[in-house]
mmCIF file of C-alpha atoms in Angstrom:
data_model
loop_
_atom_site.group_PDB
_atom_site.id
_atom_site.type_symbol
_atom_site.label_atom_id
_atom_site.label_comp_id
_atom_site.label_asym_id
_atom_site.label_seq_id
_atom_site.Cartn_x
_atom_site.Cartn_y
_atom_site.Cartn_z
ATOM 1 C CA UNK A 16 -12.176 -16.507 -10.727
ATOM 2 C CA UNK A 17 -11.409 -19.847 -12.294
ATOM 3 C CA UNK A 18 -8.454 -21.795 -10.916
ATOM 4 C CA UNK A 19 -5.784 -23.357 -13.072
ATOM 5 C CA UNK A 20 -5.237 -26.959 -11.861
ATOM 6 C CA UNK A 21 -1.710 -26.966 -13.253
ATOM 7 C CA UNK A 22 -0.774 -23.795 -11.308
ATOM 8 C CA UNK A 23 -2.578 -23.922 -7.959
ATOM 9 C CA UNK A 24 -2.489 -20.893 -5.696
ATOM 10 C CA UNK A 25 0.071 -21.128 -2.888
ATOM 11 C CA UNK A 26 -1.266 -22.131 0.529
ATOM 12 C CA UNK A 27 -0.560 -19.447 3.119
ATOM 13 C CA UNK A 28 -0.828 -19.989 6.886
ATOM 14 C CA UNK A 29 -4.012 -18.512 8.315
ATOM 15 C CA UNK A 30 -2.113 -16.310 10.762
ATOM 16 C CA UNK A 31 -0.063 -14.867 7.892
ATOM 17 C CA UNK A 32 -3.224 -14.062 5.929
ATOM 18 C CA UNK A 33 -4.787 -12.349 8.944
ATOM 19 C CA UNK A 34 -1.691 -10.250 9.678
ATOM 20 C CA UNK A 35 -1.348 -9.063 6.083
ATOM 21 C CA UNK A 36 -5.077 -8.384 5.724
ATOM 22 C CA UNK A 37 -5.037 -6.360 8.945
ATOM 23 C CA UNK A 38 -1.886 -4.465 7.971
ATOM 24 C CA UNK A 39 -3.160 -3.592 4.492
ATOM 25 C CA UNK A 40 -6.563 -2.541 5.788
ATOM 26 C CA UNK A 41 -5.108 -0.336 8.511
ATOM 27 C CA UNK A 42 -2.612 1.190 6.081
ATOM 28 C CA UNK A 43 -5.388 2.415 3.798
ATOM 29 C CA UNK A 44 -7.356 3.494 6.861
ATOM 30 C CA UNK A 45 -4.471 5.777 7.872
ATOM 31 C CA UNK A 46 -3.422 6.998 4.433
ATOM 32 C CA UNK A 47 -6.848 7.478 2.857
ATOM 33 C CA UNK A 48 -9.630 7.091 5.439
ATOM 34 C CA UNK A 49 -7.970 9.457 7.934
ATOM 35 C CA UNK A 50 -5.436 11.303 5.789
ATOM 36 C CA UNK A 51 -7.952 12.295 3.131
ATOM 37 C CA UNK A 52 -11.458 11.942 4.516
ATOM 38 C CA UNK A 53 -11.154 13.169 8.106
ATOM 39 C CA UNK A 54 -11.109 16.620 6.542
ATOM 40 C CA UNK A 55 -14.580 15.924 5.117
ATOM 41 C CA UNK A 56 -15.917 15.186 8.594
ATOM 42 C CA UNK A 57 -14.278 18.260 10.139
ATOM 43 C CA UNK A 58 -15.062 20.771 7.378
ATOM 44 C CA UNK A 59 -18.408 21.930 8.893
ATOM 45 C CA UNK A 60 -16.742 22.556 12.274
ATOM 46 C CA UNK A 61 -13.836 24.409 10.684
ATOM 47 C CA UNK A 62 -16.316 26.681 8.911
ATOM 48 C CA UNK A 63 -18.313 27.216 12.130
ATOM 49 C CA UNK A 64 -15.135 28.134 14.018
ATOM 50 C CA UNK A 65 -14.222 30.702 11.359
ATOM 51 C CA UNK A 66 -11.051 28.907 10.307
ATOM 52 C CA UNK A 67 -12.104 28.736 6.641
ATOM 53 C CA UNK A 68 -14.495 30.155 4.087
ATOM 54 C CA UNK A 69 -16.408 27.828 1.764
ATOM 55 C CA UNK A 70 -14.123 28.765 -1.150
ATOM 56 C CA UNK A 71 -11.018 28.094 0.917
ATOM 57 C CA UNK A 72 -12.448 24.757 2.080
ATOM 58 C CA UNK A 73 -13.031 23.694 -1.528
ATOM 59 C CA UNK A 74 -9.476 24.594 -2.504
ATOM 60 C CA UNK A 75 -8.090 22.621 0.420
ATOM 61 C CA UNK A 76 -9.976 19.561 -0.786
ATOM 62 C CA UNK A 77 -8.752 20.027 -4.357
ATOM 63 C CA UNK A 78 -5.121 20.497 -3.357
ATOM 64 C CA UNK A 79 -5.268 17.270 -1.347
ATOM 65 C CA UNK A 80 -6.546 15.390 -4.405
ATOM 66 C CA UNK A 81 -3.835 17.050 -6.491
ATOM 67 C CA UNK A 82 -1.175 15.899 -4.036
ATOM 68 C CA UNK A 83 -2.524 12.370 -4.257
ATOM 69 C CA UNK A 84 -2.531 12.522 -8.055
ATOM 70 C CA UNK A 85 1.060 13.780 -8.108
ATOM 71 C CA UNK A 86 2.120 11.042 -5.724
ATOM 72 C CA UNK A 87 0.541 8.271 -7.750
ATOM 73 C CA UNK A 88 2.071 9.526 -10.999
ATOM 74 C CA UNK A 89 5.487 9.900 -9.355
ATOM 75 C CA UNK A 90 5.358 6.414 -7.836
ATOM 76 C CA UNK A 91 4.032 4.780 -11.011
ATOM 77 C CA UNK A 92 7.602 3.879 -11.992
ATOM 78 C CA UNK A 93 8.019 2.017 -8.708
ATOM 79 C CA UNK A 94 4.895 -0.006 -9.459
ATOM 80 C CA UNK A 95 5.922 -0.714 -13.054
ATOM 81 C CA UNK A 96 9.410 -1.893 -12.120
ATOM 82 C CA UNK A 97 8.023 -4.207 -9.469
ATOM 83 C CA UNK A 98 10.660 -3.254 -6.895
ATOM 84 C CA UNK A 99 10.489 -4.899 -3.487
ATOM 85 C CA UNK A 100 9.021 -2.611 -0.833
ATOM 86 C CA UNK A 101 11.273 -1.975 2.138
ATOM 87 C CA UNK A 102 9.489 -1.690 5.450
ATOM 88 C CA UNK A 103 11.425 1.489 6.216
ATOM 89 C CA UNK A 104 9.927 3.183 3.129
ATOM 90 C CA UNK A 105 6.400 2.349 4.216
ATOM 91 C CA UNK A 106 7.228 3.447 7.777
ATOM 92 C CA UNK A 107 8.331 6.841 6.432
ATOM 93 C CA UNK A 108 5.007 7.466 4.694
ATOM 94 C CA UNK A 109 2.976 6.209 7.672
ATOM 95 C CA UNK A 110 4.864 8.524 10.012
ATOM 96 C CA UNK A 111 4.439 11.389 7.546
ATOM 97 C CA UNK A 112 0.670 10.794 7.357
ATOM 98 C CA UNK A 113 0.338 10.829 11.170
ATOM 99 C CA UNK A 114 2.470 13.955 11.553
ATOM 100 C CA UNK A 115 0.545 15.765 8.822
ATOM 101 C CA UNK A 116 -2.757 14.975 10.563
ATOM 102 C CA UNK A 117 -1.360 16.493 13.747
ATOM 103 C CA UNK A 118 0.147 19.414 11.825
ATOM 104 C CA UNK A 119 -3.323 20.592 10.798
ATOM 105 C CA UNK A 120 -3.910 21.452 14.454
ATOM 106 C CA UNK A 121 -1.032 23.962 14.296
ATOM 107 C CA UNK A 122 -1.656 25.363 10.814
ATOM 108 C CA UNK A 123 -2.773 28.907 11.612
ATOM 109 C CA UNK A 124 -2.502 30.439 8.155
ATOM 110 C CA UNK A 125 -4.313 29.345 5.030
ATOM 111 C CA UNK A 126 -1.079 28.895 3.086
ATOM 112 C CA UNK A 127 0.166 26.474 5.745
ATOM 113 C CA UNK A 128 -3.103 24.538 5.517
ATOM 114 C CA UNK A 129 -2.715 24.254 1.739
ATOM 115 C CA UNK A 130 0.814 22.900 2.125
ATOM 116 C CA UNK A 131 -0.189 20.388 4.791
ATOM 117 C CA UNK A 132 -3.174 19.084 2.813
ATOM 118 C CA UNK A 133 -1.125 18.761 -0.391
ATOM 119 C CA UNK A 134 1.576 16.814 1.451
ATOM 120 C CA UNK A 135 -1.115 14.695 3.111
ATOM 121 C CA UNK A 136 -2.388 13.701 -0.332
ATOM 122 C CA UNK A 137 1.164 12.810 -1.347
ATOM 123 C CA UNK A 138 1.581 10.674 1.790
ATOM 124 C CA UNK A 139 -1.714 8.919 1.082
ATOM 125 C CA UNK A 140 -0.477 7.999 -2.380
ATOM 126 C CA UNK A 141 2.784 6.696 -0.954
ATOM 127 C CA UNK A 142 0.957 4.509 1.558
ATOM 128 C CA UNK A 143 -1.484 3.184 -1.035
ATOM 129 C CA UNK A 144 1.258 2.215 -3.490
ATOM 130 C CA UNK A 145 3.765 0.781 -1.025
ATOM 131 C CA UNK A 146 1.285 -0.977 1.265
ATOM 132 C CA UNK A 147 -0.502 -2.414 -1.747
ATOM 133 C CA UNK A 148 2.722 -3.782 -3.186
ATOM 134 C CA UNK A 149 3.956 -5.049 0.191
ATOM 135 C CA UNK A 150 0.721 -6.898 0.998
ATOM 136 C CA UNK A 151 -0.956 -7.788 -2.304
ATOM 137 C CA UNK A 152 2.329 -8.271 -4.120
ATOM 138 C CA UNK A 153 3.266 -10.904 -1.569
ATOM 139 C CA UNK A 154 -0.124 -12.547 -0.970
ATOM 140 C CA UNK A 155 -2.545 -12.879 -3.853
ATOM 141 C CA UNK A 156 -5.641 -13.983 -1.998
ATOM 142 C CA UNK A 157 -9.175 -12.670 -2.641
ATOM 143 C CA UNK A 158 -10.045 -12.311 1.048
ATOM 144 C CA UNK A 159 -6.875 -10.333 1.747
ATOM 145 C CA UNK A 160 -7.504 -8.089 -1.261
ATOM 146 C CA UNK A 161 -11.078 -7.421 -0.104
ATOM 147 C CA UNK A 162 -9.871 -6.507 3.391
ATOM 148 C CA UNK A 163 -7.231 -4.133 2.025
ATOM 149 C CA UNK A 164 -9.764 -2.375 -0.203
ATOM 150 C CA UNK A 165 -12.119 -2.023 2.760
ATOM 151 C CA UNK A 166 -9.495 -0.101 4.715
ATOM 152 C CA UNK A 167 -10.610 3.222 3.243
ATOM 153 C CA UNK A 168 -14.094 2.735 4.664
ATOM 154 C CA UNK A 169 -12.677 1.616 8.003
ATOM 155 C CA UNK A 170 -10.671 4.838 8.207
ATOM 156 C CA UNK A 171 -13.740 6.936 7.395
ATOM 157 C CA UNK A 172 -15.690 5.230 10.192
ATOM 158 C CA UNK A 173 -12.863 5.547 12.741
ATOM 159 C CA UNK A 174 -12.162 9.182 11.878
ATOM 160 C CA UNK A 175 -15.766 10.336 11.869
ATOM 161 C CA UNK A 176 -16.795 8.570 15.065
ATOM 162 C CA UNK A 177 -13.611 9.730 16.810
ATOM 163 C CA UNK A 178 -14.410 13.313 15.812
ATOM 164 C CA UNK A 179 -18.100 13.096 16.731
ATOM 165 C CA UNK A 180 -17.486 11.541 20.146
ATOM 166 C CA UNK A 181 -14.517 13.788 20.959
ATOM 167 C CA UNK A 182 -16.603 16.894 20.276
ATOM 168 C CA UNK A 183 -19.687 15.574 22.101
ATOM 169 C CA UNK A 184 -18.087 13.996 25.174
ATOM 170 C CA UNK A 185 -14.790 15.850 25.573
ATOM 171 C CA UNK A 186 -15.913 19.162 24.041
ATOM 172 C CA UNK A 187 -12.846 19.198 21.784
ATOM 173 C CA UNK A 188 -12.510 21.793 19.066
ATOM 174 C CA UNK A 189 -11.178 20.868 15.639
ATOM 175 C CA UNK A 190 -7.604 21.678 16.665
ATOM 176 C CA UNK A 191 -7.667 18.977 19.341
ATOM 177 C CA UNK A 192 -9.450 16.526 17.039
ATOM 178 C CA UNK A 193 -6.717 16.903 14.417
ATOM 179 C CA UNK A 194 -4.055 16.402 17.082
ATOM 180 C CA UNK A 195 -5.822 13.375 18.567
ATOM 181 C CA UNK A 196 -6.303 11.804 15.167
ATOM 182 C CA UNK A 197 -2.608 12.256 14.458
ATOM 183 C CA UNK A 198 -1.890 10.260 17.618
ATOM 184 C CA UNK A 199 -4.381 7.623 16.488
ATOM 185 C CA UNK A 200 -2.670 7.454 13.099
ATOM 186 C CA UNK A 201 0.699 6.954 14.814
ATOM 187 C CA UNK A 202 -0.631 4.078 16.946
ATOM 188 C CA UNK A 203 -2.182 2.414 13.902
ATOM 189 C CA UNK A 204 1.078 2.887 11.986
ATOM 190 C CA UNK A 205 3.005 1.046 14.712
ATOM 191 C CA UNK A 206 0.470 -1.802 14.578
ATOM 192 C CA UNK A 207 0.874 -2.003 10.780
ATOM 193 C CA UNK A 208 4.652 -2.259 11.017
ATOM 194 C CA UNK A 209 4.451 -4.934 13.716
ATOM 195 C CA UNK A 210 2.161 -7.026 11.519
ATOM 196 C CA UNK A 211 4.438 -6.712 8.488
ATOM 197 C CA UNK A 212 7.704 -7.192 10.404
ATOM 198 C CA UNK A 213 6.504 -10.464 11.930
ATOM 199 C CA UNK A 214 8.744 -13.389 10.863
ATOM 200 C CA UNK A 215 6.919 -15.376 8.205
ATOM 201 C CA UNK A 216 7.366 -19.032 7.299
ATOM 202 C CA UNK A 217 8.301 -19.730 3.718
ATOM 203 C CA UNK A 218 5.228 -20.576 1.694
ATOM 204 C CA UNK A 219 5.310 -22.776 -1.378
ATOM 205 C CA UNK A 220 5.306 -20.498 -4.408
ATOM 206 C CA UNK A 221 2.963 -21.423 -7.207
ATOM 207 C CA UNK A 222 4.185 -21.100 -10.755
ATOM 208 C CA UNK A 223 2.201 -18.263 -12.346
ATOM 209 C CA UNK A 224 0.129 -19.235 -15.373
ATOM 210 C CA UNK A 225 1.208 -17.993 -18.756
ATOM 211 C CA UNK A 226 -0.420 -14.635 -19.452
ATOM 212 C CA UNK A 227 -3.169 -14.755 -22.023
ATOM 213 C CA UNK A 228 -3.649 -11.830 -24.383
ATOM 214 C CA UNK A 229 -6.626 -9.754 -23.345
ATOM 215 C CA UNK A 230 -9.505 -9.820 -25.790
ATOM 216 C CA UNK A 231 -10.321 -6.280 -26.902
ATOM 217 C CA UNK A 232 -13.961 -5.374 -26.417
ATOM 218 C CA UNK A 233 -15.959 -3.633 -29.172
ATOM 219 C CA UNK A 234 -16.677 -0.466 -27.225
ATOM 220 C CA UNK A 235 -18.030 2.456 -29.282
ATOM 221 C CA UNK A 236 -14.866 4.456 -28.525
ATOM 222 C CA UNK A 237 -12.062 4.364 -25.973
ATOM 223 C CA UNK A 238 -13.334 7.720 -24.754
ATOM 224 C CA UNK A 239 -16.370 6.025 -23.151
ATOM 225 C CA UNK A 240 -14.494 4.371 -20.252
ATOM 226 C CA UNK A 241 -12.240 7.435 -19.956
ATOM 227 C CA UNK A 242 -15.272 9.728 -19.622
ATOM 228 C CA UNK A 243 -16.880 7.314 -17.152
ATOM 229 C CA UNK A 244 -13.709 7.364 -15.069
ATOM 230 C CA UNK A 245 -13.574 11.179 -15.064
ATOM 231 C CA UNK A 246 -17.243 11.415 -14.073
ATOM 232 C CA UNK A 247 -16.694 8.861 -11.320
ATOM 233 C CA UNK A 248 -13.871 10.979 -9.918
ATOM 234 C CA UNK A 249 -16.057 14.081 -10.131
ATOM 235 C CA UNK A 250 -18.971 12.391 -8.356
ATOM 236 C CA UNK A 251 -16.814 11.042 -5.561
ATOM 237 C CA UNK A 252 -14.975 14.348 -5.121
ATOM 238 C CA UNK A 253 -18.227 16.300 -4.818
ATOM 239 C CA UNK A 254 -20.090 13.839 -2.608
ATOM 240 C CA UNK A 255 -17.174 12.742 -0.424
ATOM 241 C CA UNK A 256 -16.105 16.335 0.181
ATOM 242 C CA UNK A 257 -19.433 17.985 0.910
ATOM 243 C CA UNK A 258 -21.859 15.385 2.317
ATOM 244 C CA UNK A 259 -21.406 16.360 6.015
ATOM 245 C CA UNK A 260 -21.444 20.067 5.138
ATOM 246 C CA UNK A 261 -24.583 19.725 3.018
ATOM 247 C CA UNK A 262 -26.322 17.833 5.832
ATOM 248 C CA UNK A 263 -25.261 20.491 8.345
ATOM 249 C CA UNK A 264 -27.012 23.127 6.274
ATOM 250 C CA UNK A 265 -30.185 21.137 5.583
ATOM 251 C CA UNK A 266 -30.673 19.111 8.771
ATOM 252 C CA UNK A 267 -28.968 21.214 11.404
ATOM 253 C CA UNK A 268 -31.318 20.038 14.176
ATOM 254 C CA UNK A 269 -30.923 16.293 13.607
ATOM 255 C CA UNK A 270 -28.120 14.632 15.620
ATOM 256 C CA UNK A 271 -28.276 11.612 13.289
ATOM 257 C CA UNK A 272 -26.802 13.698 10.476
ATOM 258 C CA UNK A 273 -23.363 13.306 12.050
ATOM 259 C CA UNK A 274 -23.485 9.561 11.414
ATOM 260 C CA UNK A 275 -24.445 9.589 7.716
ATOM 261 C CA UNK A 276 -20.753 9.931 6.902
ATOM 262 C CA UNK A 277 -20.113 6.856 9.078
ATOM 263 C CA UNK A 278 -22.813 4.984 7.140
ATOM 264 C CA UNK A 279 -21.045 5.825 3.887
ATOM 265 C CA UNK A 280 -17.784 4.498 5.342
ATOM 266 C CA UNK A 281 -19.466 1.279 6.437
ATOM 267 C CA UNK A 282 -20.779 0.841 2.888
ATOM 268 C CA UNK A 283 -17.246 1.288 1.489
ATOM 269 C CA UNK A 284 -15.820 -1.583 3.589
ATOM 270 C CA UNK A 285 -17.384 -4.511 1.646
ATOM 271 C CA UNK A 286 -17.506 -2.729 -1.721
ATOM 272 C CA UNK A 287 -14.310 -4.266 -3.131
ATOM 273 C CA UNK A 288 -15.496 -7.797 -2.344
ATOM 274 C CA UNK A 289 -19.009 -7.149 -3.682
ATOM 275 C CA UNK A 290 -17.858 -5.797 -7.049
ATOM 276 C CA UNK A 291 -15.188 -8.471 -7.460
ATOM 277 C CA UNK A 292 -17.918 -11.081 -6.897
ATOM 278 C CA UNK A 293 -20.240 -9.296 -9.313
ATOM 279 C CA UNK A 294 -17.506 -9.264 -11.960
ATOM 280 C CA UNK A 295 -17.009 -13.021 -11.616
ATOM 281 C CA UNK A 296 -20.731 -13.736 -11.900
ATOM 282 C CA UNK A 297 -21.913 -11.240 -14.507
ATOM 283 C CA UNK A 298 -18.831 -10.051 -16.400
ATOM 284 C CA UNK A 299 -16.832 -6.847 -16.503
ATOM 285 C CA UNK A 300 -19.058 -4.610 -18.639
ATOM 286 C CA UNK A 301 -22.309 -5.566 -16.981
ATOM 287 C CA UNK A 302 -20.841 -5.070 -13.500
ATOM 288 C CA UNK A 303 -19.326 -1.711 -14.357
ATOM 289 C CA UNK A 304 -22.570 -0.518 -15.943
ATOM 290 C CA UNK A 305 -24.447 -1.501 -12.770
ATOM 291 C CA UNK A 306 -21.824 0.243 -10.636
ATOM 292 C CA UNK A 307 -22.158 3.498 -12.571
ATOM 293 C CA UNK A 308 -25.964 3.335 -12.508
ATOM 294 C CA UNK A 309 -26.009 2.720 -8.743
ATOM 295 C CA UNK A 310 -23.533 5.536 -8.206
ATOM 296 C CA UNK A 311 -25.765 7.875 -10.234
ATOM 297 C CA UNK A 312 -28.807 6.754 -8.240
ATOM 298 C CA UNK A 313 -27.014 7.514 -4.985
ATOM 299 C CA UNK A 314 -25.987 10.950 -6.224
ATOM 300 C CA UNK A 315 -29.566 11.799 -7.219
ATOM 301 C CA UNK A 316 -31.028 10.496 -3.949
ATOM 302 C CA UNK A 317 -28.629 12.575 -1.900
ATOM 303 C CA UNK A 318 -28.945 15.671 -4.077
ATOM 304 C CA UNK A 319 -32.733 15.711 -4.171
ATOM 305 C CA UNK A 320 -33.795 13.735 -1.106
ATOM 306 C CA UNK A 321 -35.827 15.909 1.234
ATOM 307 C CA UNK A 322 -35.617 13.673 4.313
ATOM 308 C CA UNK A 323 -32.663 12.143 6.114
ATOM 309 C CA UNK A 324 -33.460 8.481 5.270
ATOM 310 C CA UNK A 325 -33.340 9.206 1.534
ATOM 311 C CA UNK A 326 -30.092 11.113 1.841
ATOM 312 C CA UNK A 327 -28.615 8.361 4.005
ATOM 313 C CA UNK A 328 -29.617 5.797 1.369
ATOM 314 C CA UNK A 329 -27.982 7.940 -1.307
ATOM 315 C CA UNK A 330 -24.772 8.169 0.726
ATOM 316 C CA UNK A 331 -24.780 4.378 1.210
ATOM 317 C CA UNK A 332 -25.190 3.844 -2.558
ATOM 318 C CA UNK A 333 -22.223 6.113 -3.234
ATOM 319 C CA UNK A 334 -20.152 4.316 -0.616
ATOM 320 C CA UNK A 335 -20.913 0.808 -1.831
ATOM 321 C CA UNK A 336 -19.746 1.721 -5.347
ATOM 322 C CA UNK A 337 -16.509 3.369 -4.165
ATOM 323 C CA UNK A 338 -14.053 0.540 -4.801
ATOM 324 C CA UNK A 339 -15.719 -0.316 -8.101
ATOM 325 C CA UNK A 340 -13.158 1.798 -9.913
ATOM 326 C CA UNK A 341 -10.255 -0.312 -8.661
ATOM 327 C CA UNK A 342 -12.035 -3.614 -9.228
ATOM 328 C CA UNK A 343 -13.797 -2.814 -12.504
ATOM 329 C CA UNK A 344 -12.743 0.400 -14.250
ATOM 330 C CA UNK A 345 -8.988 -0.187 -14.175
ATOM 331 C CA UNK A 346 -9.209 -3.749 -15.583
ATOM 332 C CA UNK A 347 -11.391 -2.322 -18.357
ATOM 333 C CA UNK A 348 -8.347 -0.367 -19.575
ATOM 334 C CA UNK A 349 -6.615 -3.634 -20.518
ATOM 335 C CA UNK A 350 -9.440 -4.738 -22.825
ATOM 336 C CA UNK A 351 -10.314 -1.361 -24.358
ATOM 337 C CA UNK A 352 -8.880 -0.674 -27.842
ATOM 338 C CA UNK A 353 -6.781 2.418 -27.027
ATOM 339 C CA UNK A 354 -4.549 4.055 -29.652
ATOM 340 C CA UNK A 355 -1.035 2.602 -29.526
ATOM 341 C CA UNK A 356 0.433 5.970 -28.642
ATOM 342 C CA UNK A 357 -1.458 6.103 -25.323
ATOM 343 C CA UNK A 358 -0.885 4.266 -22.048
ATOM 344 C CA UNK A 359 -4.375 2.967 -21.112
ATOM 345 C CA UNK A 360 -3.778 2.745 -17.366
ATOM 346 C CA UNK A 361 -2.267 6.222 -17.170
ATOM 347 C CA UNK A 362 -5.021 7.777 -19.294
ATOM 348 C CA UNK A 363 -7.709 6.210 -17.106
ATOM 349 C CA UNK A 364 -6.029 7.327 -13.892
ATOM 350 C CA UNK A 365 -5.406 10.879 -15.111
ATOM 351 C CA UNK A 366 -9.063 11.165 -16.138
ATOM 352 C CA UNK A 367 -10.123 10.017 -12.682
ATOM 353 C CA UNK A 368 -7.628 12.376 -11.054
ATOM 354 C CA UNK A 369 -8.897 15.324 -13.093
ATOM 355 C CA UNK A 370 -12.412 14.608 -11.862
ATOM 356 C CA UNK A 371 -11.172 14.477 -8.273
ATOM 357 C CA UNK A 372 -9.340 17.796 -8.484
ATOM 358 C CA UNK A 373 -12.126 19.641 -10.295
ATOM 359 C CA UNK A 374 -15.012 18.238 -8.235
ATOM 360 C CA UNK A 375 -14.722 20.439 -5.116
ATOM 361 C CA UNK A 376 -14.145 23.530 -7.270
ATOM 362 C CA UNK A 377 -17.205 22.792 -9.451
ATOM 363 C CA UNK A 378 -19.480 23.319 -6.456
ATOM 364 C CA UNK A 379 -18.220 26.895 -6.108
ATOM 365 C CA UNK A 380 -19.820 27.724 -9.456
ATOM 366 C CA UNK A 381 -23.312 27.147 -8.016
ATOM 367 C CA UNK A 382 -25.112 29.659 -5.796
ATOM 368 C CA UNK A 383 -25.502 28.921 -2.112
ATOM 369 C CA UNK A 384 -23.208 27.430 0.509
ATOM 370 C CA UNK A 385 -22.162 23.895 -0.495
ATOM 371 C CA UNK A 386 -25.072 23.544 -2.917
ATOM 372 C CA UNK A 387 -23.986 20.235 -4.404
ATOM 373 C CA UNK A 388 -27.299 19.328 -6.064
ATOM 374 C CA UNK A 389 -26.521 20.832 -9.520
ATOM 375 C CA UNK A 390 -23.062 19.258 -9.718
ATOM 376 C CA UNK A 391 -24.322 15.855 -8.548
ATOM 377 C CA UNK A 392 -27.286 15.975 -10.934
ATOM 378 C CA UNK A 393 -25.143 16.734 -13.984
ATOM 379 C CA UNK A 394 -22.605 14.109 -12.955
ATOM 380 C CA UNK A 395 -25.351 11.532 -12.443
ATOM 381 C CA UNK A 396 -26.650 12.200 -15.951
ATOM 382 C CA UNK A 397 -23.197 11.571 -17.389
ATOM 383 C CA UNK A 398 -22.785 8.400 -15.318
ATOM 384 C CA UNK A 399 -26.122 7.055 -16.561
ATOM 385 C CA UNK A 400 -25.109 7.784 -20.162
ATOM 386 C CA UNK A 401 -21.803 5.967 -19.622
ATOM 387 C CA UNK A 402 -23.611 3.026 -18.024
ATOM 388 C CA UNK A 403 -25.901 2.805 -21.043
ATOM 389 C CA UNK A 404 -22.955 2.873 -23.463
ATOM 390 C CA UNK A 405 -21.232 0.057 -21.566
ATOM 391 C CA UNK A 406 -24.430 -1.966 -21.342
ATOM 392 C CA UNK A 407 -25.083 -1.731 -25.065
ATOM 393 C CA UNK A 408 -21.438 -2.618 -25.735
ATOM 394 C CA UNK A 409 -22.005 -5.756 -23.684
ATOM 395 C CA UNK A 410 -24.846 -6.617 -26.029
ATOM 396 C CA UNK A 411 -22.490 -6.322 -29.002
ATOM 397 C CA UNK A 412 -19.961 -8.563 -27.269
ATOM 398 C CA UNK A 413 -22.619 -11.214 -26.696
ATOM 399 C CA UNK A 414 -23.858 -11.087 -30.300
ATOM 400 C CA UNK A 415 -20.336 -11.125 -31.743
ATOM 401 C CA UNK A 416 -19.185 -13.944 -29.411
#
């Protein structure tokens, strides 16, 4: 990103940057990495223990995504109005996320599980919006932003390894793992609030540069980025719901299969920084096209890989593209010629949300338990087509510029 010499970025103390980066990262680890994706790690065990059927497991995943979608839409007004985030509001959602993790250990009936997972999605949305505004709204620094975005991957790693080791060493069932993770979420929530409540010195505020009108790109149609966003949501919903379950069915004898989900989480951690750097060096359209193509490659490798290394590589490709939507797809909405009657950001998010909600249910339409290969293959084809459309649009931009 180029710097404006007339409006330099404010200089923040190093300790302040570290505290906010840690708080933002841990907040997304609790709200998304644990609140949403611990369920992915525990789904095979819940099926083995007879707590769920495959169809019920898919609906639980979808209702969690729906709760997240509802929360983001509901809190969109808060984001648009730019209201200051009170620490008590964030504390409420962090406490709710921890309690809802623990509540899954006591949910005996399927209806109770549906309610808990829907509310967990809502809490995740609340944490993402409020923590993002509290941290990134106060400190606009690329390193802090990269750390915050990596929090989702950190939560995936913490949740999966906690579950794997608790089952292997302590012989915990899923009920105890849910309860223990709720306690972990509470401890992390306290650490987040301590970091954000720390007295901060006043930093010199830089005068923001005058906004420049975004140049509209000659895309073939505004439906191209919308379709790409929906397919991205579908791919992530399918892969990041069923990867551990698919591995359990195919590689039941390999103990390494438990750590493929951890590998995906590790790949998520640097993804925001990598795609932000790629955007600076190669441009928005080229970076997004590469992101979609790599995501499609990962989906195909995992869907059709016959050995664990190929499937692990596919999972890593999916993980490393995960934050590409935030870094690349959402900014694309501001330079896409949408009809005046439509809100570009809302249309893009709703398309992504629809893909998330429908993804777990799409797998039920295929024969076999958690047979995700057909859904991932069709999604990968759509992602490759979208990548091609964006790449050729980049060529038109270059010729017209």
